[in-house]
Amino acid sequence: MSVSVCLTFDFDGISSWAGGARHTRSPNLLARGEFGAVGAERLLDLLKERGLPSTWFTPGHTIDTWPELCQRIADEGHELGYHGYCHEGPTSKREETEERAILERGMACIDRIQGRPPVGSRNAGGNLGPRWVDLLLEYGFSYDSSMSPHDVLPTWVRQGDIARTDGPHVFGEPVDLVELPFDWALDDWPYFSPDRPRQEGLRPPNEVFDIWSAEFDYLHQRLGEGVFVLCFHPQCIGRGARMLMLERLIDHMQQAEGVSFRTMEDVADEFRRSQR
Ligand SMILES: [Zn+2]
């Protein structure tokens, strides 16, 4: 029996508030992103204390804003993955040259602190856009983590699907890009986001612990094999009550037999080897 746990952190920081057209650049909204740096310090301390590897999808904007903190992520052995320059998602509305420029800039920031470009990518919001898979393949990415055709198993990304309404779905051909599941159910943003209306983001941490631990237990006890990808935003999970809940969740998963904590790159590599 083998279950891998991937702790992943989307370290958006200020980028998701400053970028995009959703918000005005008001000081209080930017400050929510600034708290991400506080949360990141706490998370790195926790990971160090527990000796756990992890993966940080970090926009170039975050790296340029807090270079020393981001260097600490790399120096402490965590993986850095691509997440835009300023949290731009790929989109059909953008020109290809602009999309490439953003990709190259974000990758260069990671290369600078990690000593090599990222091999993994998580879409920074919106939809993936028609060129995105081609670009990830062209730029040598090993895996993507933006979709969940399966909740706990790695899959191959496909190209050439045809979505029809007058007949069955036409599945395209797999390409050399691994998909590691991402789903809102295992993301802290819907539960703890500061931008939900009517404070819906203030869900009790114990309630979220119940959901996440049950998702893990189903994988571990019923399926016995798979990868459990949790997505955290330091600006959400970094608050005290939620940090204590995360500690409890890590305890819960560490106590289960046959469970290893790994980087996404490591899991993607193993999947690729197993398929050859
Ligand atoms: Zn993000």
PDB file of C-alpha atoms and ligand atoms in Angstrom:
ATOM      1  CA  MET A   1       0.000   0.000   0.000  1.00  0.00           C
ATOM      2  CA  SER A   2       1.390   3.346  -0.956  1.00  0.00           C
ATOM      3  CA  VAL A   3      -0.073   6.773  -0.449  1.00  0.00           C
ATOM      4  CA  SER A   4       1.873   9.944  -1.204  1.00  0.00           C
ATOM      5  CA  VAL A   5       0.991  13.280   0.363  1.00  0.00           C
ATOM      6  CA  CYS A   6       1.952  16.461  -1.470  1.00  0.00           C
ATOM      7  CA  LEU A   7       1.755  19.629   0.579  1.00  0.00           C
ATOM      8  CA  THR A   8       1.582  22.436  -1.976  1.00  0.00           C
ATOM      9  CA  PHE A   9       1.568  26.159  -1.340  1.00  0.00           C
ATOM     10  CA  ASP A  10       0.353  28.771  -3.813  1.00  0.00           C
ATOM     11  CA  PHE A  11       2.445  31.669  -2.559  1.00  0.00           C
ATOM     12  CA  ASP A  12       0.502  34.399  -4.370  1.00  0.00           C
ATOM     13  CA  GLY A  13       1.399  37.080  -1.842  1.00  0.00           C
ATOM     14  CA  ILE A  14       0.415  40.495  -3.209  1.00  0.00           C
ATOM     15  CA  SER A  15       0.427  39.362  -6.861  1.00  0.00           C
ATOM     16  CA  SER A  16      -3.141  38.064  -6.963  1.00  0.00           C
ATOM     17  CA  TRP A  17      -4.475  41.300  -5.446  1.00  0.00           C
ATOM     18  CA  ALA A  18      -2.324  43.676  -7.509  1.00  0.00           C
ATOM     19  CA  GLY A  19      -2.735  41.738 -10.753  1.00  0.00           C
ATOM     20  CA  GLY A  20      -5.935  41.094 -12.615  1.00  0.00           C
ATOM     21  CA  ALA A  21      -8.922  43.382 -12.901  1.00  0.00           C
ATOM     22  CA  ARG A  22     -10.996  41.946 -10.065  1.00  0.00           C
ATOM     23  CA  HIS A  23      -9.940  44.417  -7.459  1.00  0.00           C
ATOM     24  CA  THR A  24      -8.958  47.996  -7.127  1.00  0.00           C
ATOM     25  CA  ARG A  25      -5.516  48.433  -5.686  1.00  0.00           C
ATOM     26  CA  SER A  26      -6.716  49.374  -2.244  1.00  0.00           C
ATOM     27  CA  PRO A  27      -4.274  49.214   0.672  1.00  0.00           C
ATOM     28  CA  ASN A  28      -6.389  46.828   2.731  1.00  0.00           C
ATOM     29  CA  LEU A  29      -6.644  44.294  -0.094  1.00  0.00           C
ATOM     30  CA  LEU A  30      -2.913  44.501  -0.791  1.00  0.00           C
ATOM     31  CA  ALA A  31      -2.273  44.002   2.935  1.00  0.00           C
ATOM     32  CA  ARG A  32      -4.131  40.684   2.808  1.00  0.00           C
ATOM     33  CA  GLY A  33      -1.566  39.526   0.296  1.00  0.00           C
ATOM     34  CA  GLU A  34       1.258  40.958   2.379  1.00  0.00           C
ATOM     35  CA  PHE A  35       0.201  38.671   5.208  1.00  0.00           C
ATOM     36  CA  GLY A  36       1.177  35.811   2.906  1.00  0.00           C
ATOM     37  CA  ALA A  37       4.826  36.477   3.762  1.00  0.00           C
ATOM     38  CA  VAL A  38       4.028  36.101   7.464  1.00  0.00           C
ATOM     39  CA  GLY A  39       2.191  32.866   6.791  1.00  0.00           C
ATOM     40  CA  ALA A  40       5.029  31.577   4.604  1.00  0.00           C
ATOM     41  CA  GLU A  41       7.563  32.054   7.436  1.00  0.00           C
ATOM     42  CA  ARG A  42       5.323  30.095   9.810  1.00  0.00           C
ATOM     43  CA  LEU A  43       4.809  27.323   7.284  1.00  0.00           C
ATOM     44  CA  LEU A  44       8.529  27.024   6.527  1.00  0.00           C
ATOM     45  CA  ASP A  45       9.211  26.791  10.266  1.00  0.00           C
ATOM     46  CA  LEU A  46       6.619  24.015  10.591  1.00  0.00           C
ATOM     47  CA  LEU A  47       7.965  22.093   7.578  1.00  0.00           C
ATOM     48  CA  LYS A  48      11.501  22.391   8.920  1.00  0.00           C
ATOM     49  CA  GLU A  49      10.477  21.192  12.364  1.00  0.00           C
ATOM     50  CA  ARG A  50       8.715  18.160  10.837  1.00  0.00           C
ATOM     51  CA  GLY A  51      11.374  17.532   8.161  1.00  0.00           C
ATOM     52  CA  LEU A  52       8.750  17.556   5.392  1.00  0.00           C
ATOM     53  CA  PRO A  53       9.354  18.315   1.697  1.00  0.00           C
ATOM     54  CA  SER A  54       6.796  20.438  -0.155  1.00  0.00           C
ATOM     55  CA  THR A  55       6.105  22.300  -3.382  1.00  0.00           C
ATOM     56  CA  TRP A  56       5.605  26.058  -3.673  1.00  0.00           C
ATOM     57  CA  PHE A  57       3.835  27.445  -6.763  1.00  0.00           C
ATOM     58  CA  THR A  58       5.270  30.913  -6.595  1.00  0.00           C
ATOM     59  CA  PRO A  59       4.672  33.835  -8.980  1.00  0.00           C
ATOM     60  CA  GLY A  60       7.765  35.760 -10.094  1.00  0.00           C
ATOM     61  CA  HIS A  61       6.210  38.857  -8.496  1.00  0.00           C
ATOM     62  CA  THR A  62       6.370  37.171  -5.080  1.00  0.00           C
ATOM     63  CA  ILE A  63      10.023  36.221  -5.677  1.00  0.00           C
ATOM     64  CA  ASP A  64      10.912  39.783  -6.704  1.00  0.00           C
ATOM     65  CA  THR A  65       9.012  41.205  -3.706  1.00  0.00           C
ATOM     66  CA  TRP A  66      10.503  38.875  -1.057  1.00  0.00           C
ATOM     67  CA  PRO A  67      13.724  37.468  -2.580  1.00  0.00           C
ATOM     68  CA  GLU A  68      15.262  36.354   0.707  1.00  0.00           C
ATOM     69  CA  LEU A  69      12.139  34.598   1.923  1.00  0.00           C
ATOM     70  CA  CYS A  70      11.753  32.817  -1.431  1.00  0.00           C
ATOM     71  CA  GLN A  71      15.428  31.888  -1.395  1.00  0.00           C
ATOM     72  CA  ARG A  72      14.761  30.253   1.958  1.00  0.00           C
ATOM     73  CA  ILE A  73      12.113  28.034   0.293  1.00  0.00           C
ATOM     74  CA  ALA A  74      14.699  26.744  -2.189  1.00  0.00           C
ATOM     75  CA  ASP A  75      17.537  26.542   0.344  1.00  0.00           C
ATOM     76  CA  GLU A  76      15.435  24.378   2.660  1.00  0.00           C
ATOM     77  CA  GLY A  77      14.935  21.819  -0.099  1.00  0.00           C
ATOM     78  CA  HIS A  78      11.408  22.604  -1.242  1.00  0.00           C
ATOM     79  CA  GLU A  79      10.419  22.581  -4.890  1.00  0.00           C
ATOM     80  CA  LEU A  80       9.361  25.796  -6.644  1.00  0.00           C
ATOM     81  CA  GLY A  81       6.704  25.573  -9.359  1.00  0.00           C
ATOM     82  CA  TYR A  82       5.451  28.069 -11.935  1.00  0.00           C
ATOM     83  CA  HIS A  83       2.413  30.239 -11.078  1.00  0.00           C
ATOM     84  CA  GLY A  84       2.602  33.199 -13.481  1.00  0.00           C
ATOM     85  CA  TYR A  85       4.643  36.373 -13.082  1.00  0.00           C
ATOM     86  CA  CYS A  86       1.919  38.436 -11.436  1.00  0.00           C
ATOM     87  CA  HIS A  87      -0.667  35.664 -11.090  1.00  0.00           C
ATOM     88  CA  GLU A  88      -1.767  35.865 -14.736  1.00  0.00           C
ATOM     89  CA  GLY A  89      -3.709  32.834 -15.857  1.00  0.00           C
ATOM     90  CA  PRO A  90      -3.285  31.671 -19.463  1.00  0.00           C
ATOM     91  CA  THR A  91      -6.227  32.902 -21.487  1.00  0.00           C
ATOM     92  CA  SER A  92      -7.541  32.864 -25.016  1.00  0.00           C
ATOM     93  CA  LYS A  93      -7.757  36.675 -24.833  1.00  0.00           C
ATOM     94  CA  ARG A  94      -3.996  37.183 -24.610  1.00  0.00           C
ATOM     95  CA  GLU A  95      -1.627  37.306 -27.562  1.00  0.00           C
ATOM     96  CA  GLU A  96       0.759  34.379 -27.780  1.00  0.00           C
ATOM     97  CA  THR A  97       3.846  36.618 -27.609  1.00  0.00           C
ATOM     98  CA  GLU A  98       2.587  38.121 -24.355  1.00  0.00           C
ATOM     99  CA  GLU A  99       1.803  34.694 -22.935  1.00  0.00           C
ATOM    100  CA  ARG A 100       5.341  33.538 -23.743  1.00  0.00           C
ATOM    101  CA  ALA A 101       6.870  36.678 -22.219  1.00  0.00           C
ATOM    102  CA  ILE A 102       4.974  36.118 -18.945  1.00  0.00           C
ATOM    103  CA  LEU A 103       5.939  32.453 -18.878  1.00  0.00           C
ATOM    104  CA  GLU A 104       9.618  33.174 -19.514  1.00  0.00           C
ATOM    105  CA  ARG A 105       9.723  35.932 -16.895  1.00  0.00           C
ATOM    106  CA  GLY A 106       8.090  33.791 -14.210  1.00  0.00           C
ATOM    107  CA  MET A 107      10.332  30.836 -15.049  1.00  0.00           C
ATOM    108  CA  ALA A 108      13.471  33.017 -14.946  1.00  0.00           C
ATOM    109  CA  CYS A 109      12.629  34.193 -11.405  1.00  0.00           C
ATOM    110  CA  ILE A 110      12.422  30.579 -10.224  1.00  0.00           C
ATOM    111  CA  ASP A 111      15.589  29.635 -12.107  1.00  0.00           C
ATOM    112  CA  ARG A 112      17.402  32.462 -10.321  1.00  0.00           C
ATOM    113  CA  ILE A 113      16.673  31.230  -6.813  1.00  0.00           C
ATOM    114  CA  GLN A 114      16.364  27.491  -7.420  1.00  0.00           C
ATOM    115  CA  GLY A 115      19.296  27.155  -9.829  1.00  0.00           C
ATOM    116  CA  ARG A 116      17.067  25.498 -12.438  1.00  0.00           C
ATOM    117  CA  PRO A 117      13.763  26.335 -14.099  1.00  0.00           C
ATOM    118  CA  PRO A 118      10.509  24.913 -12.735  1.00  0.00           C
ATOM    119  CA  VAL A 119       9.270  21.548 -13.998  1.00  0.00           C
ATOM    120  CA  GLY A 120       5.739  21.929 -12.633  1.00  0.00           C
ATOM    121  CA  SER A 121       2.990  24.461 -13.174  1.00  0.00           C
ATOM    122  CA  ARG A 122      -0.296  25.349 -11.554  1.00  0.00           C
ATOM    123  CA  ASN A 123      -2.647  27.633 -13.441  1.00  0.00           C
ATOM    124  CA  ALA A 124      -3.112  30.964 -11.680  1.00  0.00           C
ATOM    125  CA  GLY A 125      -6.874  31.168 -12.161  1.00  0.00           C
ATOM    126  CA  GLY A 126      -9.313  31.354 -15.024  1.00  0.00           C
ATOM    127  CA  ASN A 127      -9.214  28.633 -17.614  1.00  0.00           C
ATOM    128  CA  LEU A 128      -6.178  27.020 -19.147  1.00  0.00           C
ATOM    129  CA  GLY A 129      -6.456  28.619 -22.592  1.00  0.00           C
ATOM    130  CA  PRO A 130      -6.031  26.841 -25.914  1.00  0.00           C
ATOM    131  CA  ARG A 131      -2.227  27.150 -26.210  1.00  0.00           C
ATOM    132  CA  TRP A 132      -1.322  26.289 -22.668  1.00  0.00           C
ATOM    133  CA  VAL A 133      -0.540  22.581 -22.969  1.00  0.00           C
ATOM    134  CA  ASP A 134       1.573  23.249 -26.097  1.00  0.00           C
ATOM    135  CA  LEU A 135       3.559  25.870 -24.200  1.00  0.00           C
ATOM    136  CA  LEU A 136       4.160  23.636 -21.179  1.00  0.00           C
ATOM    137  CA  LEU A 137       5.429  20.885 -23.478  1.00  0.00           C
ATOM    138  CA  GLU A 138       7.607  23.289 -25.462  1.00  0.00           C
ATOM    139  CA  TYR A 139       9.168  24.728 -22.312  1.00  0.00           C
ATOM    140  CA  GLY A 140       9.993  21.293 -20.937  1.00  0.00           C
ATOM    141  CA  PHE A 141       7.532  20.997 -18.062  1.00  0.00           C
ATOM    142  CA  SER A 142       7.088  17.574 -16.512  1.00  0.00           C
ATOM    143  CA  TYR A 143       3.703  18.099 -14.910  1.00  0.00           C
ATOM    144  CA  ASP A 144       0.707  20.373 -14.497  1.00  0.00           C
ATOM    145  CA  SER A 145      -1.528  20.606 -11.435  1.00  0.00           C
ATOM    146  CA  SER A 146      -4.635  22.538 -12.423  1.00  0.00           C
ATOM    147  CA  MET A 147      -7.203  19.843 -13.215  1.00  0.00           C
ATOM    148  CA  SER A 148      -8.754  16.802 -11.597  1.00  0.00           C
ATOM    149  CA  PRO A 149      -9.949  14.203 -14.079  1.00  0.00           C
ATOM    150  CA  HIS A 150      -9.164  11.838 -11.175  1.00  0.00           C
ATOM    151  CA  ASP A 151      -9.094  12.984  -7.563  1.00  0.00           C
ATOM    152  CA  VAL A 152      -6.179  10.854  -6.310  1.00  0.00           C
ATOM    153  CA  LEU A 153      -4.379   9.347  -9.307  1.00  0.00           C
ATOM    154  CA  PRO A 154      -1.877  11.016 -11.637  1.00  0.00           C
ATOM    155  CA  THR A 155      -3.019  10.951 -15.266  1.00  0.00           C
ATOM    156  CA  TRP A 156      -1.611  11.998 -18.634  1.00  0.00           C
ATOM    157  CA  VAL A 157      -2.782  15.328 -19.997  1.00  0.00           C
ATOM    158  CA  ARG A 158      -4.589  14.895 -23.348  1.00  0.00           C
ATOM    159  CA  GLN A 159      -4.755  17.064 -26.428  1.00  0.00           C
ATOM    160  CA  GLY A 160      -7.432  17.058 -29.084  1.00  0.00           C
ATOM    161  CA  ASP A 161     -10.532  16.384 -27.001  1.00  0.00           C
ATOM    162  CA  ILE A 162     -13.726  17.380 -28.821  1.00  0.00           C
ATOM    163  CA  ALA A 163     -16.563  18.507 -26.567  1.00  0.00           C
ATOM    164  CA  ARG A 164     -19.788  17.711 -28.387  1.00  0.00           C
ATOM    165  CA  THR A 165     -23.402  18.203 -27.454  1.00  0.00           C
ATOM    166  CA  ASP A 166     -24.858  16.009 -30.214  1.00  0.00           C
ATOM    167  CA  GLY A 167     -22.945  12.860 -29.278  1.00  0.00           C
ATOM    168  CA  PRO A 168     -20.444  11.377 -26.854  1.00  0.00           C
ATOM    169  CA  HIS A 169     -17.338  13.208 -25.778  1.00  0.00           C
ATOM    170  CA  VAL A 170     -14.339  12.530 -27.994  1.00  0.00           C
ATOM    171  CA  PHE A 171     -11.205  11.883 -25.939  1.00  0.00           C
ATOM    172  CA  GLY A 172      -7.949  13.124 -27.463  1.00  0.00           C
ATOM    173  CA  GLU A 173      -4.480  11.617 -27.314  1.00  0.00           C
ATOM    174  CA  PRO A 174      -2.281  11.629 -24.180  1.00  0.00           C
ATOM    175  CA  VAL A 175       0.835  13.802 -24.310  1.00  0.00           C
ATOM    176  CA  ASP A 176       4.053  13.703 -22.294  1.00  0.00           C
ATOM    177  CA  LEU A 177       2.748  15.881 -19.470  1.00  0.00           C
ATOM    178  CA  VAL A 178       1.609  14.436 -16.135  1.00  0.00           C
ATOM    179  CA  GLU A 179      -1.485  15.839 -14.445  1.00  0.00           C
ATOM    180  CA  LEU A 180      -1.360  15.788 -10.650  1.00  0.00           C
ATOM    181  CA  PRO A 181      -4.838  16.408  -9.272  1.00  0.00           C
ATOM    182  CA  PHE A 182      -5.905  19.831  -8.086  1.00  0.00           C
ATOM    183  CA  ASP A 183      -9.386  20.314  -6.697  1.00  0.00           C
ATOM    184  CA  TRP A 184     -11.165  23.062  -4.749  1.00  0.00           C
ATOM    185  CA  ALA A 185     -12.201  20.497  -2.119  1.00  0.00           C
ATOM    186  CA  LEU A 186      -8.563  20.190  -1.000  1.00  0.00           C
ATOM    187  CA  ASP A 187      -7.752  23.888  -1.434  1.00  0.00           C
ATOM    188  CA  ASP A 188      -7.906  26.256   1.530  1.00  0.00           C
ATOM    189  CA  TRP A 189      -9.127  29.203  -0.575  1.00  0.00           C
ATOM    190  CA  PRO A 190     -12.859  28.288  -0.715  1.00  0.00           C
ATOM    191  CA  TYR A 191     -12.881  27.698   3.055  1.00  0.00           C
ATOM    192  CA  PHE A 192     -10.634  30.475   4.319  1.00  0.00           C
ATOM    193  CA  SER A 193     -10.371  33.076   1.566  1.00  0.00           C
ATOM    194  CA  PRO A 194     -10.510  36.679   2.751  1.00  0.00           C
ATOM    195  CA  ASP A 195     -12.388  37.779  -0.373  1.00  0.00           C
ATOM    196  CA  ARG A 196     -15.576  35.758   0.086  1.00  0.00           C
ATOM    197  CA  PRO A 197     -18.725  37.852   0.549  1.00  0.00           C
ATOM    198  CA  ARG A 198     -20.374  37.868   3.976  1.00  0.00           C
ATOM    199  CA  GLN A 199     -17.279  36.395   5.633  1.00  0.00           C
ATOM    200  CA  GLU A 200     -17.965  32.958   4.174  1.00  0.00           C
ATOM    201  CA  GLY A 201     -14.224  32.424   4.302  1.00  0.00           C
ATOM    202  CA  LEU A 202     -14.306  32.189   8.083  1.00  0.00           C
ATOM    203  CA  ARG A 203     -15.139  28.494   8.192  1.00  0.00           C
ATOM    204  CA  PRO A 204     -14.296  26.815  11.504  1.00  0.00           C
ATOM    205  CA  PRO A 205     -10.946  25.029  11.134  1.00  0.00           C
ATOM    206  CA  ASN A 206     -12.314  21.866  12.790  1.00  0.00           C
ATOM    207  CA  GLU A 207     -14.991  21.604  10.114  1.00  0.00           C
ATOM    208  CA  VAL A 208     -12.332  21.806   7.392  1.00  0.00           C
ATOM    209  CA  PHE A 209     -10.190  19.276   9.279  1.00  0.00           C
ATOM    210  CA  ASP A 210     -13.144  16.863   9.165  1.00  0.00           C
ATOM    211  CA  ILE A 211     -13.461  17.236   5.372  1.00  0.00           C
ATOM    212  CA  TRP A 212      -9.752  16.939   4.612  1.00  0.00           C
ATOM    213  CA  SER A 213      -9.071  14.072   7.015  1.00  0.00           C
ATOM    214  CA  ALA A 214     -12.078  12.137   5.638  1.00  0.00           C
ATOM    215  CA  GLU A 215     -10.841  12.664   2.067  1.00  0.00           C
ATOM    216  CA  PHE A 216      -7.460  11.328   3.188  1.00  0.00           C
ATOM    217  CA  ASP A 217      -9.004   8.391   5.091  1.00  0.00           C
ATOM    218  CA  TYR A 218     -11.021   7.333   2.041  1.00  0.00           C
ATOM    219  CA  LEU A 219      -7.853   7.291  -0.052  1.00  0.00           C
ATOM    220  CA  HIS A 220      -5.817   5.495   2.616  1.00  0.00           C
ATOM    221  CA  GLN A 221      -8.399   3.038   3.919  1.00  0.00           C
ATOM    222  CA  ARG A 222     -10.548   2.287   0.873  1.00  0.00           C
ATOM    223  CA  LEU A 223      -8.343   2.847  -2.161  1.00  0.00           C
ATOM    224  CA  GLY A 224      -4.906   2.217  -0.684  1.00  0.00           C
ATOM    225  CA  GLU A 225      -2.999   3.836  -3.517  1.00  0.00           C
ATOM    226  CA  GLY A 226      -2.750   7.373  -4.798  1.00  0.00           C
ATOM    227  CA  VAL A 227      -1.563  10.903  -4.259  1.00  0.00           C
ATOM    228  CA  PHE A 228      -3.189  13.349  -1.847  1.00  0.00           C
ATOM    229  CA  VAL A 229      -2.539  16.874  -3.123  1.00  0.00           C
ATOM    230  CA  LEU A 230      -3.403  19.612  -0.651  1.00  0.00           C
ATOM    231  CA  CYS A 231      -3.273  23.228  -1.829  1.00  0.00           C
ATOM    232  CA  PHE A 232      -2.665  25.986   0.690  1.00  0.00           C
ATOM    233  CA  HIS A 233      -2.290  29.741   0.379  1.00  0.00           C
ATOM    234  CA  PRO A 234      -0.009  31.149   3.097  1.00  0.00           C
ATOM    235  CA  GLN A 235      -2.317  34.177   3.404  1.00  0.00           C
ATOM    236  CA  CYS A 236      -5.220  31.807   4.255  1.00  0.00           C
ATOM    237  CA  ILE A 237      -3.694  28.918   6.215  1.00  0.00           C
ATOM    238  CA  GLY A 238      -1.136  31.139   7.995  1.00  0.00           C
ATOM    239  CA  ARG A 239      -3.468  32.250  10.794  1.00  0.00           C
ATOM    240  CA  GLY A 240      -3.068  30.628  14.218  1.00  0.00           C
ATOM    241  CA  ALA A 241      -6.195  28.476  14.460  1.00  0.00           C
ATOM    242  CA  ARG A 242      -5.670  27.168  10.943  1.00  0.00           C
ATOM    243  CA  MET A 243      -1.978  26.471  11.511  1.00  0.00           C
ATOM    244  CA  LEU A 244      -2.863  24.354  14.542  1.00  0.00           C
ATOM    245  CA  MET A 245      -5.433  22.514  12.428  1.00  0.00           C
ATOM    246  CA  LEU A 246      -2.761  21.883   9.768  1.00  0.00           C
ATOM    247  CA  GLU A 247      -0.433  20.491  12.437  1.00  0.00           C
ATOM    248  CA  ARG A 248      -3.218  18.138  13.512  1.00  0.00           C
ATOM    249  CA  LEU A 249      -3.854  17.070   9.935  1.00  0.00           C
ATOM    250  CA  ILE A 250      -0.155  16.345   9.389  1.00  0.00           C
ATOM    251  CA  ASP A 251      -0.156  14.284  12.615  1.00  0.00           C
ATOM    252  CA  HIS A 252      -3.194  12.370  11.376  1.00  0.00           C
ATOM    253  CA  MET A 253      -1.594  11.558   8.024  1.00  0.00           C
ATOM    254  CA  GLN A 254       1.810  10.732   9.517  1.00  0.00           C
ATOM    255  CA  GLN A 255       0.209   8.215  11.863  1.00  0.00           C
ATOM    256  CA  ALA A 256      -1.286   6.284   8.940  1.00  0.00           C
ATOM    257  CA  GLU A 257       0.746   3.342   7.709  1.00  0.00           C
ATOM    258  CA  GLY A 258       2.588   3.442   4.378  1.00  0.00           C
ATOM    259  CA  VAL A 259       2.302   7.181   3.821  1.00  0.00           C
ATOM    260  CA  SER A 260       5.148   9.324   2.494  1.00  0.00           C
ATOM    261  CA  PHE A 261       5.353  13.084   2.061  1.00  0.00           C
ATOM    262  CA  ARG A 262       6.883  14.043  -1.274  1.00  0.00           C
ATOM    263  CA  THR A 263       7.331  16.861  -3.753  1.00  0.00           C
ATOM    264  CA  MET A 264       5.108  17.002  -6.797  1.00  0.00           C
ATOM    265  CA  GLU A 265       8.153  16.625  -9.054  1.00  0.00           C
ATOM    266  CA  ASP A 266       9.043  13.377  -7.310  1.00  0.00           C
ATOM    267  CA  VAL A 267       5.515  11.960  -7.716  1.00  0.00           C
ATOM    268  CA  ALA A 268       5.368  12.995 -11.400  1.00  0.00           C
ATOM    269  CA  ASP A 269       8.739  11.323 -12.040  1.00  0.00           C
ATOM    270  CA  GLU A 270       7.587   8.110 -10.397  1.00  0.00           C
ATOM    271  CA  PHE A 271       4.377   8.066 -12.431  1.00  0.00           C
ATOM    272  CA  ARG A 272       6.326   8.630 -15.652  1.00  0.00           C
ATOM    273  CA  ARG A 273       8.712   5.748 -14.819  1.00  0.00           C
ATOM    274  CA  SER A 274       5.823   3.426 -13.944  1.00  0.00           C
ATOM    275  CA  GLN A 275       4.187   4.011 -17.317  1.00  0.00           C
ATOM    276  CA  ARG A 276       7.224   3.094 -19.402  1.00  0.00           C
TER     277      ARG A 276
HETATM  278 ZN    ZN B   1      -2.666  31.526  -7.007  1.00  0.00          ZN
END
